PDB file of C-alpha atoms in Angstrom:
ATOM      1  CA  MET A   1      17.084 -30.220  51.120  1.00  0.00           C
ATOM      2  CA  LYS A   2      16.015 -33.540  49.663  1.00  0.00           C
ATOM      3  CA  ILE A   3      18.215 -34.145  46.684  1.00  0.00           C
ATOM      4  CA  ILE A   4      21.868 -33.331  46.027  1.00  0.00           C
ATOM      5  CA  CYS A   5      22.779 -33.909  42.355  1.00  0.00           C
ATOM      6  CA  ALA A   6      26.572 -34.452  42.573  1.00  0.00           C
ATOM      7  CA  GLY A   7      27.282 -35.046  38.926  1.00  0.00           C
ATOM      8  CA  LEU A   8      29.705 -32.781  37.048  1.00  0.00           C
ATOM      9  CA  GLN A   9      28.767 -30.489  34.281  1.00  0.00           C
ATOM     10  CA  LYS A  10      27.791 -32.126  30.930  1.00  0.00           C
ATOM     11  CA  THR A  11      26.334 -35.195  32.625  1.00  0.00           C
ATOM     12  CA  GLY A  12      22.647 -34.294  31.899  1.00  0.00           C
ATOM     13  CA  THR A  13      22.245 -31.766  34.714  1.00  0.00           C
ATOM     14  CA  LYS A  14      19.825 -29.683  32.789  1.00  0.00           C
ATOM     15  CA  SER A  15      17.735 -32.710  31.908  1.00  0.00           C
ATOM     16  CA  ILE A  16      17.630 -34.007  35.487  1.00  0.00           C
ATOM     17  CA  ALA A  17      16.812 -30.440  36.681  1.00  0.00           C
ATOM     18  CA  GLU A  18      13.722 -30.394  34.430  1.00  0.00           C
ATOM     19  CA  ALA A  19      12.820 -33.922  35.443  1.00  0.00           C
ATOM     20  CA  LEU A  20      12.821 -32.983  39.157  1.00  0.00           C
ATOM     21  CA  ARG A  21      10.709 -29.929  38.392  1.00  0.00           C
ATOM     22  CA  ILE A  22       8.186 -32.119  36.668  1.00  0.00           C
ATOM     23  CA  LEU A  23       8.192 -34.331  39.828  1.00  0.00           C
ATOM     24  CA  GLY A  24       7.271 -31.228  41.905  1.00  0.00           C
ATOM     25  CA  TYR A  25      10.604 -30.372  43.507  1.00  0.00           C
ATOM     26  CA  ASN A  26      11.808 -26.841  44.087  1.00  0.00           C
ATOM     27  CA  VAL A  27      14.958 -27.075  42.030  1.00  0.00           C
ATOM     28  CA  HIS A  28      17.920 -24.568  42.238  1.00  0.00           C
ATOM     29  CA  ASP A  29      20.169 -24.949  39.256  1.00  0.00           C
ATOM     30  CA  VAL A  30      22.978 -22.493  38.356  1.00  0.00           C
ATOM     31  CA  TYR A  31      21.040 -19.286  38.082  1.00  0.00           C
ATOM     32  CA  GLU A  32      18.739 -19.890  41.009  1.00  0.00           C
ATOM     33  CA  GLN A  33      21.743 -20.549  43.202  1.00  0.00           C
ATOM     34  CA  PHE A  34      23.502 -17.448  41.869  1.00  0.00           C
ATOM     35  CA  PHE A  35      20.586 -15.100  42.589  1.00  0.00           C
ATOM     36  CA  TYR A  36      18.996 -16.662  45.714  1.00  0.00           C
ATOM     37  CA  GLU A  37      21.933 -18.084  47.653  1.00  0.00           C
ATOM     38  CA  LYS A  38      24.544 -15.440  46.850  1.00  0.00           C
ATOM     39  CA  GLU A  39      25.464 -14.750  50.459  1.00  0.00           C
ATOM     40  CA  LEU A  40      26.224 -18.484  50.945  1.00  0.00           C
ATOM     41  CA  TRP A  41      28.598 -18.679  47.931  1.00  0.00           C
ATOM     42  CA  ASP A  42      30.353 -15.370  49.016  1.00  0.00           C
ATOM     43  CA  LYS A  43      30.906 -16.925  52.410  1.00  0.00           C
ATOM     44  CA  ILE A  44      32.360 -20.048  50.821  1.00  0.00           C
ATOM     45  CA  LEU A  45      34.819 -17.935  48.730  1.00  0.00           C
ATOM     46  CA  ASN A  46      35.777 -15.949  51.811  1.00  0.00           C
ATOM     47  CA  ASN A  47      36.339 -19.142  53.848  1.00  0.00           C
ATOM     48  CA  LYS A  48      33.609 -18.005  56.337  1.00  0.00           C
ATOM     49  CA  VAL A  49      30.997 -20.633  55.702  1.00  0.00           C
ATOM     50  CA  THR A  50      29.493 -22.838  58.438  1.00  0.00           C
ATOM     51  CA  THR A  51      27.208 -25.854  58.501  1.00  0.00           C
ATOM     52  CA  GLU A  52      24.522 -23.522  59.713  1.00  0.00           C
ATOM     53  CA  ASP A  53      24.951 -21.252  56.687  1.00  0.00           C
ATOM     54  CA  TYR A  54      24.238 -24.178  54.380  1.00  0.00           C
ATOM     55  CA  GLN A  55      21.218 -25.107  56.440  1.00  0.00           C
ATOM     56  CA  GLN A  56      19.768 -21.591  56.581  1.00  0.00           C
ATOM     57  CA  SER A  57      20.341 -20.798  52.982  1.00  0.00           C
ATOM     58  CA  LEU A  58      19.113 -24.078  51.445  1.00  0.00           C
ATOM     59  CA  GLU A  59      16.395 -25.156  53.986  1.00  0.00           C
ATOM     60  CA  ASP A  60      13.591 -24.295  51.530  1.00  0.00           C
ATOM     61  CA  VAL A  61      15.245 -25.729  48.523  1.00  0.00           C
ATOM     62  CA  ASP A  62      14.538 -29.327  47.498  1.00  0.00           C
ATOM     63  CA  ALA A  63      17.263 -30.033  45.006  1.00  0.00           C
ATOM     64  CA  VAL A  64      20.597 -28.529  43.835  1.00  0.00           C
ATOM     65  CA  MET A  65      22.876 -29.338  40.948  1.00  0.00           C
ATOM     66  CA  ASP A  66      25.659 -28.041  38.716  1.00  0.00           C
ATOM     67  CA  TRP A  67      27.918 -25.275  39.965  1.00  0.00           C
ATOM     68  CA  PRO A  68      28.228 -23.786  42.540  1.00  0.00           C
ATOM     69  CA  ALA A  69      26.575 -26.710  44.514  1.00  0.00           C
ATOM     70  CA  VAL A  70      28.515 -29.557  42.947  1.00  0.00           C
ATOM     71  CA  ALA A  71      31.806 -28.016  44.017  1.00  0.00           C
ATOM     72  CA  VAL A  72      30.650 -28.436  47.695  1.00  0.00           C
ATOM     73  CA  TRP A  73      28.266 -31.405  47.426  1.00  0.00           C
ATOM     74  CA  GLU A  74      29.852 -33.159  50.360  1.00  0.00           C
ATOM     75  CA  GLN A  75      29.502 -30.152  52.710  1.00  0.00           C
ATOM     76  CA  ILE A  76      25.830 -29.826  51.665  1.00  0.00           C
ATOM     77  CA  MET A  77      25.388 -33.572  52.504  1.00  0.00           C
ATOM     78  CA  GLU A  78      26.909 -33.031  55.916  1.00  0.00           C
ATOM     79  CA  ALA A  79      24.470 -30.202  56.534  1.00  0.00           C
ATOM     80  CA  PHE A  80      21.476 -32.255  55.323  1.00  0.00           C
ATOM     81  CA  PRO A  81      22.336 -35.824  56.300  1.00  0.00           C
ATOM     82  CA  ASP A  82      18.837 -37.102  55.159  1.00  0.00           C
ATOM     83  CA  ALA A  83      19.189 -35.865  51.646  1.00  0.00           C
ATOM     84  CA  LYS A  84      19.598 -38.310  48.817  1.00  0.00           C
ATOM     85  CA  VAL A  85      22.493 -37.977  46.369  1.00  0.00           C
ATOM     86  CA  ILE A  86      22.305 -38.554  42.614  1.00  0.00           C
ATOM     87  CA  LEU A  87      25.579 -38.962  40.767  1.00  0.00           C
ATOM     88  CA  THR A  88      24.817 -38.239  37.097  1.00  0.00           C
ATOM     89  CA  ILE A  89      27.228 -39.902  34.680  1.00  0.00           C
ATOM     90  CA  ARG A  90      27.487 -40.437  30.884  1.00  0.00           C
ATOM     91  CA  SER A  91      27.582 -43.795  29.151  1.00  0.00           C
ATOM     92  CA  SER A  92      31.286 -43.471  28.861  1.00  0.00           C
ATOM     93  CA  GLU A  93      34.140 -41.093  29.603  1.00  0.00           C
ATOM     94  CA  ASP A  94      34.543 -40.570  25.860  1.00  0.00           C
ATOM     95  CA  GLU A  95      30.908 -39.505  25.549  1.00  0.00           C
ATOM     96  CA  TRP A  96      31.356 -37.112  28.397  1.00  0.00           C
ATOM     97  CA  TYR A  97      34.508 -35.585  26.937  1.00  0.00           C
ATOM     98  CA  GLU A  98      32.941 -35.172  23.455  1.00  0.00           C
ATOM     99  CA  SER A  99      30.044 -33.337  25.208  1.00  0.00           C
ATOM    100  CA  VAL A 100      32.598 -30.971  26.907  1.00  0.00           C
ATOM    101  CA  LYS A 101      34.435 -30.381  23.600  1.00  0.00           C
ATOM    102  CA  ASN A 102      31.076 -29.470  21.988  1.00  0.00           C
ATOM    103  CA  GLN A 103      30.436 -26.991  24.838  1.00  0.00           C
ATOM    104  CA  TYR A 104      33.775 -25.420  24.119  1.00  0.00           C
ATOM    105  CA  GLU A 105      33.091 -25.180  20.427  1.00  0.00           C
ATOM    106  CA  VAL A 106      29.756 -23.412  21.092  1.00  0.00           C
ATOM    107  CA  GLY A 107      31.355 -21.133  23.770  1.00  0.00           C
ATOM    108  CA  ASN A 108      34.012 -20.087  21.214  1.00  0.00           C
ATOM    109  CA  GLN A 109      31.303 -18.797  18.919  1.00  0.00           C
ATOM    110  CA  TYR A 110      30.407 -16.105  21.396  1.00  0.00           C
ATOM    111  CA  ALA A 111      33.656 -15.541  23.350  1.00  0.00           C
ATOM    112  CA  PRO A 112      35.510 -12.175  22.810  1.00  0.00           C
ATOM    113  CA  LYS A 113      38.533 -12.766  20.561  1.00  0.00           C
ATOM    114  CA  SER A 114      40.982 -10.737  22.800  1.00  0.00           C
ATOM    115  CA  GLU A 115      41.594  -9.752  26.434  1.00  0.00           C
ATOM    116  CA  LEU A 116      40.906  -6.064  25.396  1.00  0.00           C
ATOM    117  CA  LEU A 117      37.439  -6.985  23.954  1.00  0.00           C
ATOM    118  CA  MET A 118      36.783  -9.053  27.167  1.00  0.00           C
ATOM    119  CA  LYS A 119      37.523  -6.069  29.343  1.00  0.00           C
ATOM    120  CA  ILE A 120      35.355  -3.764  27.184  1.00  0.00           C
ATOM    121  CA  TYR A 121      32.594  -6.389  27.254  1.00  0.00           C
ATOM    122  CA  GLN A 122      32.815  -6.749  31.074  1.00  0.00           C
ATOM    123  CA  LEU A 123      32.671  -2.952  31.381  1.00  0.00           C
ATOM    124  CA  LEU A 124      29.510  -2.723  29.360  1.00  0.00           C
ATOM    125  CA  VAL A 125      27.449  -5.642  30.827  1.00  0.00           C
ATOM    126  CA  GLY A 126      27.255  -4.292  34.425  1.00  0.00           C
ATOM    127  CA  SER A 127      28.167  -5.435  37.862  1.00  0.00           C
ATOM    128  CA  VAL A 128      25.638  -8.317  38.092  1.00  0.00           C
ATOM    129  CA  PHE A 129      27.041 -10.115  35.019  1.00  0.00           C
ATOM    130  CA  ARG A 130      30.692  -9.374  35.975  1.00  0.00           C
ATOM    131  CA  ARG A 131      29.953 -11.000  39.372  1.00  0.00           C
ATOM    132  CA  PHE A 132      28.349 -13.960  37.658  1.00  0.00           C
ATOM    133  CA  GLU A 133      31.412 -14.405  35.416  1.00  0.00           C
ATOM    134  CA  LYS A 134      33.717 -14.249  38.338  1.00  0.00           C
ATOM    135  CA  GLN A 135      31.838 -16.805  40.283  1.00  0.00           C
ATOM    136  CA  THR A 136      31.605 -19.059  37.189  1.00  0.00           C
ATOM    137  CA  SER A 137      35.430 -19.033  36.820  1.00  0.00           C
ATOM    138  CA  VAL A 138      36.047 -19.882  40.514  1.00  0.00           C
ATOM    139  CA  PHE A 139      33.545 -22.639  40.785  1.00  0.00           C
ATOM    140  CA  LEU A 140      34.418 -24.166  37.418  1.00  0.00           C
ATOM    141  CA  ILE A 141      38.016 -24.376  38.636  1.00  0.00           C
ATOM    142  CA  ALA A 142      36.742 -26.231  41.769  1.00  0.00           C
ATOM    143  CA  CYS A 143      34.609 -28.609  39.652  1.00  0.00           C
ATOM    144  CA  LEU A 144      36.681 -29.221  36.536  1.00  0.00           C
ATOM    145  CA  GLY A 145      40.013 -27.506  36.959  1.00  0.00           C
ATOM    146  CA  VAL A 146      39.168 -24.964  34.146  1.00  0.00           C
ATOM    147  CA  GLN A 147      38.113 -21.385  34.269  1.00  0.00           C
ATOM    148  CA  ARG A 148      35.579 -21.165  31.532  1.00  0.00           C
ATOM    149  CA  PHE A 149      33.935 -23.216  28.777  1.00  0.00           C
ATOM    150  CA  TYR A 150      35.667 -21.619  25.853  1.00  0.00           C
ATOM    151  CA  GLY A 151      39.158 -21.532  24.461  1.00  0.00           C
ATOM    152  CA  THR A 152      41.010 -24.926  24.108  1.00  0.00           C
ATOM    153  CA  PRO A 153      40.047 -27.753  26.352  1.00  0.00           C
ATOM    154  CA  ILE A 154      42.929 -29.683  27.937  1.00  0.00           C
ATOM    155  CA  GLU A 155      41.815 -33.243  27.456  1.00  0.00           C
ATOM    156  CA  ALA A 156      44.126 -35.007  29.905  1.00  0.00           C
ATOM    157  CA  PHE A 157      43.156 -32.694  32.736  1.00  0.00           C
ATOM    158  CA  LEU A 158      39.390 -32.874  32.131  1.00  0.00           C
ATOM    159  CA  ARG A 159      39.328 -36.637  31.774  1.00  0.00           C
ATOM    160  CA  SER A 160      41.293 -37.020  34.927  1.00  0.00           C
ATOM    161  CA  ARG A 161      38.993 -34.724  36.782  1.00  0.00           C
ATOM    162  CA  TYR A 162      35.877 -36.615  35.609  1.00  0.00           C
ATOM    163  CA  ARG A 163      37.342 -39.962  36.828  1.00  0.00           C
ATOM    164  CA  GLN A 164      38.543 -38.526  40.196  1.00  0.00           C
ATOM    165  CA  HIS A 165      35.182 -36.800  40.954  1.00  0.00           C
ATOM    166  CA  ASN A 166      33.011 -39.913  40.170  1.00  0.00           C
ATOM    167  CA  LEU A 167      35.281 -42.216  42.135  1.00  0.00           C
ATOM    168  CA  TYR A 168      35.274 -39.808  45.097  1.00  0.00           C
ATOM    169  CA  VAL A 169      31.506 -39.472  45.177  1.00  0.00           C
ATOM    170  CA  LYS A 170      31.072 -43.282  44.966  1.00  0.00           C
ATOM    171  CA  SER A 171      33.617 -43.926  47.696  1.00  0.00           C
ATOM    172  CA  THR A 172      32.342 -41.119  50.047  1.00  0.00           C
ATOM    173  CA  CYS A 173      28.542 -41.131  49.865  1.00  0.00           C
ATOM    174  CA  PRO A 174      26.795 -43.953  51.749  1.00  0.00           C
ATOM    175  CA  SER A 175      25.561 -46.395  49.216  1.00  0.00           C
ATOM    176  CA  ASN A 176      22.077 -46.581  50.743  1.00  0.00           C
ATOM    177  CA  LYS A 177      21.390 -42.980  49.695  1.00  0.00           C
ATOM    178  CA  LEU A 178      23.255 -42.781  46.412  1.00  0.00           C
ATOM    179  CA  LEU A 179      21.893 -43.252  42.970  1.00  0.00           C
ATOM    180  CA  ILE A 180      24.359 -43.572  40.102  1.00  0.00           C
ATOM    181  CA  TYR A 181      22.300 -42.315  37.235  1.00  0.00           C
ATOM    182  CA  ASN A 182      22.375 -41.872  33.441  1.00  0.00           C
ATOM    183  CA  VAL A 183      19.540 -39.666  32.200  1.00  0.00           C
ATOM    184  CA  LYS A 184      19.308 -42.058  29.183  1.00  0.00           C
ATOM    185  CA  ASP A 185      17.729 -44.508  31.558  1.00  0.00           C
ATOM    186  CA  GLY A 186      14.603 -42.233  31.893  1.00  0.00           C
ATOM    187  CA  TRP A 187      12.055 -42.120  34.622  1.00  0.00           C
ATOM    188  CA  GLU A 188      12.084 -45.557  36.235  1.00  0.00           C
ATOM    189  CA  PRO A 189      15.365 -45.701  38.122  1.00  0.00           C
ATOM    190  CA  LEU A 190      14.954 -42.033  39.192  1.00  0.00           C
ATOM    191  CA  CYS A 191      11.388 -42.335  40.387  1.00  0.00           C
ATOM    192  CA  ASN A 192      12.110 -45.702  42.212  1.00  0.00           C
ATOM    193  CA  PHE A 193      14.993 -44.055  44.066  1.00  0.00           C
ATOM    194  CA  LEU A 194      12.831 -41.080  45.021  1.00  0.00           C
ATOM    195  CA  ASN A 195       9.656 -43.079  45.769  1.00  0.00           C
ATOM    196  CA  GLN A 196       7.708 -41.088  43.170  1.00  0.00           C
ATOM    197  CA  GLU A 197       5.251 -42.225  40.522  1.00  0.00           C
ATOM    198  CA  ILE A 198       6.359 -42.172  37.010  1.00  0.00           C
ATOM    199  CA  PRO A 199       4.869 -39.204  35.153  1.00  0.00           C
ATOM    200  CA  ASP A 200       2.754 -39.724  32.132  1.00  0.00           C
ATOM    201  CA  LYS A 201       5.139 -37.777  29.856  1.00  0.00           C
ATOM    202  CA  PRO A 202       8.464 -38.310  28.091  1.00  0.00           C
ATOM    203  CA  PHE A 203      11.661 -37.825  30.070  1.00  0.00           C
ATOM    204  CA  PRO A 204      12.991 -34.314  29.332  1.00  0.00           C
ATOM    205  CA  ARG A 205      16.077 -33.811  27.176  1.00  0.00           C
ATOM    206  CA  LYS A 206      17.582 -30.424  27.721  1.00  0.00           C
ATOM    207  CA  ASN A 207      20.741 -28.619  26.518  1.00  0.00           C
ATOM    208  CA  ILE A 208      21.275 -31.015  23.609  1.00  0.00           C
ATOM    209  CA  LYS A 209      24.588 -30.179  21.879  1.00  0.00           C
ATOM    210  CA  ALA A 210      24.893 -27.146  24.240  1.00  0.00           C
ATOM    211  CA  ASN A 211      21.898 -25.445  22.683  1.00  0.00           C
ATOM    212  CA  MET A 212      21.197 -23.835  26.073  1.00  0.00           C
ATOM    213  CA  THR A 213      24.009 -21.405  25.389  1.00  0.00           C
ATOM    214  CA  HIS A 214      22.319 -20.247  22.152  1.00  0.00           C
ATOM    215  CA  LYS A 215      18.958 -19.961  23.987  1.00  0.00           C
ATOM    216  CA  LEU A 216      20.559 -18.145  26.892  1.00  0.00           C
ATOM    217  CA  LEU A 217      22.211 -15.502  24.846  1.00  0.00           C
ATOM    218  CA  ALA A 218      18.957 -14.993  22.817  1.00  0.00           C
ATOM    219  CA  ASN A 219      17.204 -14.509  26.205  1.00  0.00           C
ATOM    220  CA  LYS A 220      15.089 -17.735  25.623  1.00  0.00           C
ATOM    221  CA  TRP A 221      16.304 -19.914  28.488  1.00  0.00           C
ATOM    222  CA  GLU A 222      13.482 -19.981  30.881  1.00  0.00           C
ATOM    223  CA  HIS A 223      15.560 -20.663  34.034  1.00  0.00           C
ATOM    224  CA  ASP A 224      18.150 -17.837  33.986  1.00  0.00           C
ATOM    225  CA  CYS A 225      16.198 -15.773  36.560  1.00  0.00           C
ATOM    226  CA  GLY A 226      16.269 -12.611  34.298  1.00  0.00           C
ATOM    227  CA  LEU A 227      20.061 -12.474  33.937  1.00  0.00           C
ATOM    228  CA  MET A 228      20.109 -12.048  30.148  1.00  0.00           C
ATOM    229  CA  GLU A 229      17.134  -9.689  30.234  1.00  0.00           C
ATOM    230  CA  ASP A 230      19.198  -7.455  32.571  1.00  0.00           C
ATOM    231  CA  LEU A 231      22.197  -7.702  30.332  1.00  0.00           C
ATOM    232  CA  HIS A 232      20.215  -6.845  27.157  1.00  0.00           C
ATOM    233  CA  ARG A 233      18.545  -3.850  29.032  1.00  0.00           C
ATOM    234  CA  ARG A 234      21.915  -2.493  30.160  1.00  0.00           C
ATOM    235  CA  PHE A 235      23.364  -2.955  26.626  1.00  0.00           C
ATOM    236  CA  LYS A 236      20.348  -1.081  25.094  1.00  0.00           C
ATOM    237  CA  ILE A 237      20.801   1.817  27.596  1.00  0.00           C
ATOM    238  CA  PHE A 238      24.512   1.911  26.680  1.00  0.00           C
ATOM    239  CA  LEU A 239      23.871   2.060  22.953  1.00  0.00           C
ATOM    240  CA  GLY A 240      21.136   4.650  23.420  1.00  0.00           C
ATOM    241  CA  THR A 241      23.440   6.771  25.483  1.00  0.00           C
ATOM    242  CA  LEU A 242      26.285   6.333  22.865  1.00  0.00           C
ATOM    243  CA  VAL A 243      24.007   7.312  19.978  1.00  0.00           C
ATOM    244  CA  PHE A 244      22.783  10.360  21.961  1.00  0.00           C
ATOM    245  CA  LEU A 245      26.380  11.445  22.642  1.00  0.00           C
ATOM    246  CA  ILE A 246      27.395  10.997  19.007  1.00  0.00           C
ATOM    247  CA  ILE A 247      24.418  13.038  17.835  1.00  0.00           C
ATOM    248  CA  ALA A 248      25.174  15.732  20.453  1.00  0.00           C
ATOM    249  CA  ILE A 249      28.787  15.893  19.358  1.00  0.00           C
ATOM    250  CA  ILE A 250      27.962  16.133  15.688  1.00  0.00           C
ATOM    251  CA  SER A 251      25.275  18.807  16.378  1.00  0.00           C
ATOM    252  CA  TYR A 252      27.763  20.801  18.386  1.00  0.00           C
ATOM    253  CA  VAL A 253      30.507  20.586  15.761  1.00  0.00           C
ATOM    254  CA  GLY A 254      27.953  21.522  13.051  1.00  0.00           C
ATOM    255  CA  MET A 255      26.713  24.568  14.878  1.00  0.00           C
ATOM    256  CA  ARG A 256      30.287  25.797  15.510  1.00  0.00           C
ATOM    257  CA  TYR A 257      31.107  25.319  11.859  1.00  0.00           C
ATOM    258  CA  PHE A 258      28.117  27.419  10.617  1.00  0.00           C
ATOM    259  CA  GLU A 259      28.833  30.059  13.257  1.00  0.00           C
ATOM    260  CA  ASN A 260      32.223  30.556  11.625  1.00  0.00           C
TER     261      ASN A 260
END
């Protein structure tokens, strides 16, 4: 482990993830962590994790960011004391909260409109996606104090959490291995901090206005490790099975009708 990105969600985590990939690092963002370190996160949720668990699970990973890692950034730092820490921030708290609100608005476009629809949806999408949603809610609570990125954001709670988190990272992480970083500043401060040459390409801008959500649900987000492809496949199997059953029932009723 070389880099721990300790910034909260909506602070440019997808942009810095792509920037670190361009610099040649093995990056584990949300989906890589979910699929490749699932035993580690299960141990955390069951209060059975040790420093050795972090070291064994993440030894071949260069950089982590977003949830689940940001919820336990300090424990990861203790397991890898030589790792550098990057606290991504926005230009202002207002800018960060506007980004969070926009994420909620996009999430509301796709969220089920009732608890019954949510339960039906969870039944259809399969165990992998249900597990992903469960972990999302738990780790979002740890990071932001909210269960999900749809519904109605509670502004006072979110703003308070943003302040508390940033102040805690700044006061806890040794200053000689901490970079407080705004992705708008581009390559120079990041590369200087990591002792890397500046790439001959523009700094990446990802998830602008929460467009990752649209890409993800259209199965066009390149870093979801096949999660949406699996969901779409399961949904097609369900629809095919449903159509088959409907045809079979109609055929049976029709045969019985003509027999009589």
